[in-house]
mmCIF file of C-alpha atoms in Angstrom:
data_model
loop_
_atom_site.group_PDB
_atom_site.id
_atom_site.type_symbol
_atom_site.label_atom_id
_atom_site.label_comp_id
_atom_site.label_asym_id
_atom_site.label_seq_id
_atom_site.Cartn_x
_atom_site.Cartn_y
_atom_site.Cartn_z
ATOM 1 C CA MET A 25 -21.040 -36.636 26.386
ATOM 2 C CA PHE A 26 -17.959 -35.690 24.587
ATOM 3 C CA ARG A 27 -20.038 -34.409 21.744
ATOM 4 C CA ARG A 28 -21.986 -32.006 23.940
ATOM 5 C CA VAL A 29 -18.487 -30.566 25.461
ATOM 6 C CA LEU A 30 -17.149 -30.226 22.083
ATOM 7 C CA GLY A 31 -20.365 -28.411 20.877
ATOM 8 C CA LYS A 32 -20.296 -25.997 23.843
ATOM 9 C CA THR A 33 -16.797 -25.159 23.357
ATOM 10 C CA LEU A 34 -17.218 -24.541 19.717
ATOM 11 C CA GLY A 35 -20.058 -22.235 20.609
ATOM 12 C CA PHE A 36 -18.029 -20.358 23.176
ATOM 13 C CA VAL A 37 -15.119 -19.893 20.880
ATOM 14 C CA GLY A 38 -17.441 -18.727 18.204
ATOM 15 C CA TYR A 39 -18.950 -16.079 20.515
ATOM 16 C CA THR A 40 -15.386 -15.180 21.563
ATOM 17 C CA ILE A 41 -14.392 -14.462 17.807
ATOM 18 C CA GLN A 42 -17.424 -12.687 17.131
ATOM 19 C CA TYR A 43 -17.570 -10.429 19.983
ATOM 20 C CA GLY A 44 -13.436 -9.758 19.633
ATOM 21 C CA CYS A 45 -14.399 -8.777 15.687
ATOM 22 C CA ILE A 46 -16.896 -6.464 17.019
ATOM 23 C CA ALA A 47 -14.718 -4.912 19.495
ATOM 24 C CA HIS A 48 -12.175 -4.480 16.930
ATOM 25 C CA CYS A 49 -14.217 -2.651 14.602
ATOM 26 C CA ALA A 50 -15.696 -0.332 17.466
ATOM 27 C CA PHE A 51 -11.699 0.564 18.467
ATOM 28 C CA GLU A 52 -10.667 1.026 14.908
ATOM 29 C CA TYR A 53 -13.631 2.839 13.348
ATOM 30 C CA ILE A 54 -15.579 4.543 16.089
ATOM 31 C CA GLY A 55 -13.019 5.528 19.007
ATOM 32 C CA GLU A 56 -10.975 4.351 21.983
ATOM 33 C CA PHE A 57 -9.972 5.740 25.301
ATOM 34 C CA VAL A 58 -6.351 6.461 25.381
ATOM 35 C CA VAL A 59 -4.160 7.143 28.719
ATOM 36 C CA CYS A 60 -1.700 10.217 28.337
ATOM 37 C CA SER A 61 1.567 10.275 29.849
ATOM 38 C CA GLY A 62 4.059 13.352 29.864
ATOM 39 C CA PRO A 63 4.201 16.899 30.188
ATOM 40 C CA SER A 64 4.069 17.877 26.524
ATOM 41 C CA MET A 65 0.179 18.945 26.240
ATOM 42 C CA GLU A 66 0.127 20.614 29.771
ATOM 43 C CA PRO A 67 -2.089 22.389 30.674
ATOM 44 C CA THR A 68 -4.777 21.020 28.435
ATOM 45 C CA ILE A 69 -3.863 17.339 29.006
ATOM 46 C CA ILE A 70 -1.974 16.431 32.058
ATOM 47 C CA ASN A 71 -0.108 13.363 32.842
ATOM 48 C CA HIS A 72 -2.260 10.260 33.495
ATOM 49 C CA ASP A 73 -5.214 11.792 31.962
ATOM 50 C CA VAL A 74 -7.749 9.453 30.307
ATOM 51 C CA VAL A 75 -8.933 10.911 27.103
ATOM 52 C CA PHE A 76 -11.469 9.412 24.362
ATOM 53 C CA SER A 77 -10.050 9.636 20.832
ATOM 54 C CA GLU A 78 -12.314 9.277 17.851
ATOM 55 C CA ARG A 79 -11.489 7.573 14.659
ATOM 56 C CA MET A 80 -14.151 8.643 12.269
ATOM 57 C CA SER A 81 -12.088 12.233 11.551
ATOM 58 C CA ARG A 82 -9.174 10.305 10.374
ATOM 59 C CA HIS A 83 -10.974 8.208 8.013
ATOM 60 C CA LEU A 84 -12.959 10.620 6.465
ATOM 61 C CA CYS A 85 -9.611 12.924 6.342
ATOM 62 C CA LYS A 86 -11.555 15.867 8.513
ATOM 63 C CA ILE A 87 -8.844 16.663 10.747
ATOM 64 C CA GLN A 88 -8.478 20.280 10.837
ATOM 65 C CA LYS A 89 -5.795 22.920 12.221
ATOM 66 C CA GLY A 90 -6.100 23.052 16.222
ATOM 67 C CA ASP A 91 -7.044 19.642 16.563
ATOM 68 C CA ILE A 92 -5.499 17.542 19.194
ATOM 69 C CA VAL A 93 -4.656 14.116 17.620
ATOM 70 C CA ILE A 94 -3.077 10.972 18.727
ATOM 71 C CA ALA A 95 -0.575 9.656 15.976
ATOM 72 C CA LYS A 96 1.949 6.803 15.976
ATOM 73 C CA SER A 97 5.319 8.122 16.670
ATOM 74 C CA PRO A 98 7.586 8.529 13.569
ATOM 75 C CA TYR A 99 10.784 6.834 15.380
ATOM 76 C CA ASP A 100 8.991 4.052 17.347
ATOM 77 C CA PRO A 101 5.903 2.717 15.787
ATOM 78 C CA ASN A 102 5.046 0.882 18.891
ATOM 79 C CA MET A 103 4.471 4.268 20.859
ATOM 80 C CA ASN A 104 2.035 6.923 20.296
ATOM 81 C CA ILE A 105 2.149 10.636 20.620
ATOM 82 C CA CYS A 106 -0.534 13.277 21.602
ATOM 83 C CA LYS A 107 0.079 16.754 20.049
ATOM 84 C CA ARG A 108 -1.694 19.610 18.426
ATOM 85 C CA VAL A 109 -2.251 20.042 14.712
ATOM 86 C CA ILE A 110 -0.495 23.472 13.964
ATOM 87 C CA GLY A 111 -0.408 23.194 10.242
ATOM 88 C CA LEU A 112 -2.010 20.867 7.379
ATOM 89 C CA GLU A 113 -0.484 20.645 4.004
ATOM 90 C CA GLY A 114 0.370 24.105 2.068
ATOM 91 C CA ASP A 115 0.569 25.974 5.503
ATOM 92 C CA LYS A 116 3.729 28.241 6.525
ATOM 93 C CA VAL A 117 4.843 27.313 9.961
ATOM 94 C CA CYS A 118 7.479 28.961 12.287
ATOM 95 C CA THR A 119 10.224 26.754 13.050
ATOM 96 C CA SER A 120 12.523 29.048 15.039
ATOM 97 C CA SER A 121 12.114 29.463 18.743
ATOM 98 C CA PRO A 122 10.677 32.601 20.432
ATOM 99 C CA SER A 123 14.347 33.417 21.797
ATOM 100 C CA ASP A 124 15.892 33.884 17.831
ATOM 101 C CA LEU A 125 16.525 37.018 16.552
ATOM 102 C CA PHE A 126 15.561 35.690 12.894
ATOM 103 C CA LYS A 127 12.515 33.856 12.482
ATOM 104 C CA THR A 128 12.962 30.965 9.813
ATOM 105 C CA HIS A 129 9.709 29.689 8.177
ATOM 106 C CA THR A 130 9.120 26.428 6.369
ATOM 107 C CA TYR A 131 5.999 25.066 4.247
ATOM 108 C CA VAL A 132 4.285 21.833 5.320
ATOM 109 C CA PRO A 133 4.647 19.423 2.284
ATOM 110 C CA LYS A 134 1.921 17.814 0.730
ATOM 111 C CA GLY A 135 0.267 14.765 2.517
ATOM 112 C CA HIS A 136 2.036 16.047 5.897
ATOM 113 C CA VAL A 137 0.783 17.768 9.047
ATOM 114 C CA TRP A 138 2.716 19.930 11.610
ATOM 115 C CA LEU A 139 2.266 18.829 15.222
ATOM 116 C CA GLU A 140 3.488 20.889 18.467
ATOM 117 C CA GLY A 141 2.778 20.088 22.070
ATOM 118 C CA ASP A 142 0.911 22.825 24.110
ATOM 119 C CA ASN A 143 3.871 22.885 26.671
ATOM 120 C CA LEU A 144 5.897 24.213 24.311
ATOM 121 C CA ARG A 145 9.330 24.005 26.216
ATOM 122 C CA ASN A 146 8.976 20.653 27.129
ATOM 123 C CA SER A 147 7.837 18.746 24.219
ATOM 124 C CA THR A 148 9.615 16.999 21.321
ATOM 125 C CA ASP A 149 7.257 17.420 18.389
ATOM 126 C CA SER A 150 7.736 18.433 14.735
ATOM 127 C CA ARG A 151 10.196 21.382 15.945
ATOM 128 C CA SER A 152 12.638 18.496 16.208
ATOM 129 C CA TYR A 153 11.510 15.710 13.803
ATOM 130 C CA GLY A 154 9.870 17.611 11.071
ATOM 131 C CA PRO A 155 6.354 17.445 9.680
ATOM 132 C CA ILE A 156 4.828 13.653 9.784
ATOM 133 C CA PRO A 157 2.766 12.061 7.103
ATOM 134 C CA TYR A 158 -1.025 12.254 7.583
ATOM 135 C CA ALA A 159 -1.264 8.491 7.621
ATOM 136 C CA LEU A 160 0.484 8.256 10.756
ATOM 137 C CA ILE A 161 -2.405 10.039 12.749
ATOM 138 C CA ARG A 162 -4.688 7.489 14.526
ATOM 139 C CA GLY A 163 -7.527 9.432 15.929
ATOM 140 C CA ARG A 164 -8.714 12.799 17.216
ATOM 141 C CA VAL A 165 -9.055 13.579 20.710
ATOM 142 C CA CYS A 166 -12.526 15.018 21.511
ATOM 143 C CA LEU A 167 -13.397 14.391 25.082
ATOM 144 C CA LYS A 168 -11.440 14.270 28.550
ATOM 145 C CA VAL A 169 -12.437 12.393 31.435
ATOM 146 C CA THR A 170 -12.030 14.576 34.706
ATOM 147 C CA LYS A 171 -12.609 13.749 38.300
ATOM 148 C CA TYR A 172 -13.919 16.688 40.539
ATOM 149 C CA ILE A 173 -12.139 17.411 43.751
ATOM 150 C CA ASP A 174 -14.272 18.658 46.492
ATOM 151 C CA ILE A 175 -12.398 21.795 47.538
ATOM 152 C CA TYR A 176 -14.053 21.972 51.117
ATOM 153 C CA ASN A 177 -13.439 18.614 52.365
ATOM 154 C CA ILE A 178 -10.072 18.085 50.366
ATOM 155 C CA LYS A 179 -10.993 14.888 49.190
ATOM 156 C CA LYS A 180 -11.694 13.345 45.774
ATOM 157 C CA THR A 181 -15.214 12.499 44.967
ATOM 158 C CA ALA A 182 -16.303 9.455 42.959
ATOM 159 C CA ASN A 183 -17.851 11.333 40.244
ATOM 160 C CA VAL A 184 -16.095 11.403 36.656
ATOM 161 C CA SER A 185 -17.646 13.606 33.996
ATOM 162 C CA PHE A 186 -16.723 14.270 30.567
ATOM 163 C CA CYS A 187 -15.845 17.772 29.585
ATOM 164 C CA ASN A 188 -15.757 18.675 25.876
ATOM 165 C CA ILE A 189 -12.315 19.464 25.015
ATOM 166 C CA ARG A 190 -13.215 22.033 22.391
ATOM 167 C CA LYS A 191 -13.861 24.301 25.267
ATOM 168 C CA LEU A 192 -10.308 24.253 26.459
ATOM 169 C CA VAL A 193 -8.828 26.321 23.622
ATOM 170 C CA THR A 194 -4.981 27.335 24.223
ATOM 171 C CA THR A 195 -3.034 29.946 22.137
ATOM 172 C CA ARG A 196 0.479 30.407 22.494
ATOM 173 C CA SER A 197 0.218 33.115 25.405
ATOM 174 C CA HIS A 198 -3.396 32.433 26.949
ATOM 175 C CA VAL A 199 -5.461 29.572 28.452
ATOM 176 C CA TYR A 200 -9.096 29.955 28.044
ATOM 177 C CA GLY A 201 -10.842 28.264 30.995
ATOM 178 C CA PHE A 202 -13.770 25.468 30.935
ATOM 179 C CA MET B 17 -51.623 -15.009 7.179
ATOM 180 C CA ALA B 18 -50.082 -15.531 10.753
ATOM 181 C CA GLN B 19 -47.659 -18.188 9.142
ATOM 182 C CA GLN B 20 -46.373 -15.740 6.523
ATOM 183 C CA THR B 21 -45.748 -12.960 9.250
ATOM 184 C CA THR B 22 -44.003 -15.290 11.658
ATOM 185 C CA ALA B 23 -41.825 -16.708 8.609
ATOM 186 C CA GLY B 24 -40.984 -13.250 7.404
ATOM 187 C CA ARG B 25 -39.945 -12.011 10.813
ATOM 188 C CA ARG B 26 -37.734 -15.278 11.103
ATOM 189 C CA TYR B 27 -36.127 -14.328 8.104
ATOM 190 C CA LEU B 28 -35.688 -10.600 9.147
ATOM 191 C CA ARG B 29 -34.152 -11.810 12.500
ATOM 192 C CA ALA B 30 -31.922 -14.133 10.678
ATOM 193 C CA PHE B 31 -30.576 -11.597 8.299
ATOM 194 C CA VAL B 32 -29.685 -9.043 10.927
ATOM 195 C CA SER B 33 -28.091 -11.638 13.162
ATOM 196 C CA GLY B 34 -26.025 -12.787 10.154
ATOM 197 C CA PHE B 35 -25.342 -9.519 8.902
ATOM 198 C CA PHE B 36 -23.946 -8.602 12.556
ATOM 199 C CA VAL B 37 -21.712 -11.599 12.621
ATOM 200 C CA ALA B 38 -20.185 -11.202 9.062
ATOM 201 C CA VAL B 39 -19.505 -7.540 8.662
ATOM 202 C CA PRO B 40 -17.346 -7.292 11.730
ATOM 203 C CA VAL B 41 -15.485 -10.699 11.236
ATOM 204 C CA THR B 42 -15.154 -9.628 7.451
ATOM 205 C CA VAL B 43 -13.861 -6.183 8.327
ATOM 206 C CA THR B 44 -11.289 -7.737 11.203
ATOM 207 C CA VAL B 45 -10.159 -10.260 8.610
ATOM 208 C CA LEU B 46 -9.325 -7.554 6.179
ATOM 209 C CA ASP B 47 -7.512 -5.091 8.614
ATOM 210 C CA ARG B 48 -5.532 -7.771 10.487
ATOM 211 C CA PHE B 49 -4.701 -10.914 8.431
ATOM 212 C CA ALA B 50 -4.950 -10.527 4.641
ATOM 213 C CA TYR B 51 -5.857 -8.225 2.099
ATOM 214 C CA VAL B 52 -6.418 -8.622 -1.620
ATOM 215 C CA ALA B 53 -5.360 -5.580 -4.085
ATOM 216 C CA ARG B 54 -4.612 -5.000 -7.603
ATOM 217 C CA VAL B 55 -1.115 -3.543 -8.499
ATOM 218 C CA GLU B 56 -1.677 -0.782 -11.027
ATOM 219 C CA GLY B 57 1.379 1.262 -12.805
ATOM 220 C CA ALA B 58 4.583 0.043 -13.889
ATOM 221 C CA SER B 59 7.009 0.890 -10.920
ATOM 222 C CA MET B 60 7.602 -2.925 -10.080
ATOM 223 C CA GLN B 61 8.134 -4.218 -13.849
ATOM 224 C CA PRO B 62 9.154 -6.707 -14.639
ATOM 225 C CA PHE B 63 8.057 -8.107 -11.278
ATOM 226 C CA PHE B 64 4.528 -7.163 -11.256
ATOM 227 C CA ASN B 65 2.457 -6.153 -14.467
ATOM 228 C CA PRO B 66 5.344 -7.233 -16.827
ATOM 229 C CA GLU B 67 3.362 -6.605 -19.738
ATOM 230 C CA GLY B 68 1.710 -3.430 -18.898
ATOM 231 C CA GLY B 69 -1.148 -2.521 -20.537
ATOM 232 C CA SER B 70 -4.688 -3.460 -19.548
ATOM 233 C CA LYS B 71 -3.654 -6.596 -17.558
ATOM 234 C CA SER B 72 -2.866 -5.796 -13.856
ATOM 235 C CA ASP B 73 -1.816 -8.248 -11.369
ATOM 236 C CA ILE B 74 -3.624 -9.274 -8.197
ATOM 237 C CA VAL B 75 -1.666 -9.688 -4.883
ATOM 238 C CA LEU B 76 -2.615 -11.221 -1.673
ATOM 239 C CA LEU B 77 -1.004 -8.731 1.139
ATOM 240 C CA ASN B 78 -0.191 -10.402 4.565
ATOM 241 C CA ARG B 79 -0.901 -7.872 7.419
ATOM 242 C CA TRP B 80 -0.135 -10.473 10.143
ATOM 243 C CA SER B 81 3.534 -10.785 9.241
ATOM 244 C CA VAL B 82 3.879 -6.849 10.055
ATOM 245 C CA ARG B 83 1.874 -6.704 13.338
ATOM 246 C CA ASN B 84 5.515 -6.611 15.114
ATOM 247 C CA TYR B 85 6.906 -4.007 12.482
ATOM 248 C CA GLN B 86 9.541 -6.360 11.381
ATOM 249 C CA VAL B 87 10.376 -6.674 7.417
ATOM 250 C CA GLN B 88 13.544 -7.934 5.849
ATOM 251 C CA ARG B 89 15.486 -6.410 3.264
ATOM 252 C CA GLY B 90 13.987 -7.412 -0.317
ATOM 253 C CA ASP B 91 10.339 -7.804 1.016
ATOM 254 C CA ILE B 92 7.793 -6.008 -0.962
ATOM 255 C CA VAL B 93 5.476 -3.879 1.244
ATOM 256 C CA SER B 94 2.483 -1.908 0.512
ATOM 257 C CA ILE B 95 2.353 1.384 2.520
ATOM 258 C CA VAL B 96 0.111 4.579 2.625
ATOM 259 C CA SER B 97 1.825 6.967 0.397
ATOM 260 C CA PRO B 98 3.191 9.791 2.315
ATOM 261 C CA LYS B 99 2.413 12.335 -0.411
ATOM 262 C CA ASN B 100 -1.257 11.423 -0.656
ATOM 263 C CA PRO B 101 -3.162 9.689 2.436
ATOM 264 C CA GLN B 102 -5.677 8.218 -0.037
ATOM 265 C CA GLN B 103 -3.561 6.173 -2.026
ATOM 266 C CA LYS B 104 -1.507 3.047 -1.480
ATOM 267 C CA ILE B 105 2.014 2.286 -3.045
ATOM 268 C CA ILE B 106 3.613 -1.009 -3.152
ATOM 269 C CA LYS B 107 7.433 -1.227 -3.251
ATOM 270 C CA ARG B 108 10.284 -3.201 -2.331
ATOM 271 C CA VAL B 109 12.367 -2.620 0.757
ATOM 272 C CA ILE B 110 16.067 -1.759 0.002
ATOM 273 C CA GLY B 111 17.186 -0.676 3.177
ATOM 274 C CA LEU B 112 16.328 -0.622 7.303
ATOM 275 C CA GLU B 113 16.957 1.469 10.096
ATOM 276 C CA GLY B 114 20.434 2.328 10.272
ATOM 277 C CA ASP B 115 21.329 1.460 6.714
ATOM 278 C CA PHE B 116 23.435 3.690 4.533
ATOM 279 C CA ILE B 117 21.824 4.070 1.055
ATOM 280 C CA ARG B 118 23.193 5.647 -2.081
ATOM 281 C CA THR B 119 20.438 7.216 -3.746
ATOM 282 C CA LEU B 120 19.371 7.789 -7.336
ATOM 283 C CA GLY B 121 17.964 11.239 -7.534
ATOM 284 C CA TYR B 122 17.227 12.027 -3.985
ATOM 285 C CA LYS B 123 18.573 15.709 -2.687
ATOM 286 C CA ASN B 124 21.698 13.851 -0.787
ATOM 287 C CA GLN B 125 23.615 11.268 -2.495
ATOM 288 C CA TYR B 126 24.194 9.117 0.621
ATOM 289 C CA VAL B 127 21.557 8.851 3.485
ATOM 290 C CA ARG B 128 21.607 7.119 6.794
ATOM 291 C CA VAL B 129 17.962 5.736 7.358
ATOM 292 C CA PRO B 130 16.868 6.939 10.751
ATOM 293 C CA ASP B 131 15.094 4.987 13.311
ATOM 294 C CA GLY B 132 11.515 3.730 12.750
ATOM 295 C CA HIS B 133 11.960 4.204 8.834
ATOM 296 C CA PHE B 134 13.096 2.093 5.789
ATOM 297 C CA TRP B 135 13.964 2.980 2.165
ATOM 298 C CA ILE B 136 11.892 1.498 -0.305
ATOM 299 C CA GLU B 137 12.262 1.664 -3.983
ATOM 300 C CA GLY B 138 10.074 0.438 -7.148
ATOM 301 C CA ASP B 139 12.138 -2.346 -9.421
ATOM 302 C CA HIS B 140 11.818 -0.232 -12.420
ATOM 303 C CA HIS B 141 13.838 2.766 -11.519
ATOM 304 C CA GLY B 142 13.046 6.110 -12.816
ATOM 305 C CA HIS B 143 9.075 5.109 -13.374
ATOM 306 C CA SER B 144 8.551 4.893 -9.588
ATOM 307 C CA LEU B 145 7.484 7.169 -6.852
ATOM 308 C CA ASP B 146 9.407 6.019 -3.947
ATOM 309 C CA SER B 147 11.865 6.856 -1.328
ATOM 310 C CA ASN B 148 14.070 8.693 -3.962
ATOM 311 C CA SER B 149 11.450 11.255 -4.098
ATOM 312 C CA PHE B 150 9.841 11.450 -0.563
ATOM 313 C CA GLY B 151 12.672 9.954 1.572
ATOM 314 C CA PRO B 152 12.814 7.345 3.991
ATOM 315 C CA ALA B 153 9.113 5.786 4.497
ATOM 316 C CA THR B 154 7.716 4.720 8.051
ATOM 317 C CA TRP B 155 5.023 2.756 9.120
ATOM 318 C CA THR B 156 1.881 3.857 7.710
ATOM 319 C CA SER B 157 -0.472 1.248 7.762
ATOM 320 C CA SER B 158 1.852 -1.250 5.744
ATOM 321 C CA SER B 159 1.459 -5.006 4.764
ATOM 322 C CA CYS B 160 3.878 -7.434 3.399
ATOM 323 C CA HIS B 161 3.781 -9.518 0.122
ATOM 324 C CA ARG B 162 6.424 -12.238 0.474
#
């Protein structure tokens, strides 16, 4: 009787460990859902948006200029930041604000990236803390979960769908729609 | 003939189920708990590789102890190099956030370590790629050897 309970408990623990490890491998090497908060990436990603960030590009070192990435904050390793890659190593980036008369430039050092939020007026990014090491990047955002709002009935429907975030291309002055 | 196919199929099933158990568990253990690595180079002499040459020390790195991002001064840590994201470097922690460091060969003679960063140096000064070259280091996937 006691043996059977012990056997069942051990089996249950074994299954938990196995599925926990599979979940860890999936989150670490495939991708994970992230809830973004803060206004620094508007209008691409709004406060409380859920995005899917994939990990394979980071492990294969295929992050490119213009990608939105999730990275560990350089000042607090428990916090994550979501910004766009403006410059890779060796690139020349402009560090002065648009209102300055004289433009200053800097080169991104080896092994680092330059991040900026899309909402330039309301974003702390590499313009304040400098370029961050490439190894702090955790993943690349590729999909955003959107909810449709039914305009005629002015109520939210239950449909959720994925929109490919590459279609939302933003430059400094324009936003190209879905 | 029928006996052989069922034995072969049983073997395949056992192999696949064993594979799907062993690989995630091994990967999780290597990522979260412990990691074995070989130390190369002379930057931590005489602690690691005291003879130099062909014999390299092998170390066990403890990843569980840095899960809360806490290290002490004097610990030896291994981080991803800020200069080359495909290389790991192993050095000693000299200063934590808020400390004032007198540097050897850095662009400023005195540096205050910013929040979320730490200052690492190799034991063999002058033969080491450490914070004296690239400045304060941050938590790029580190593990600790005590």
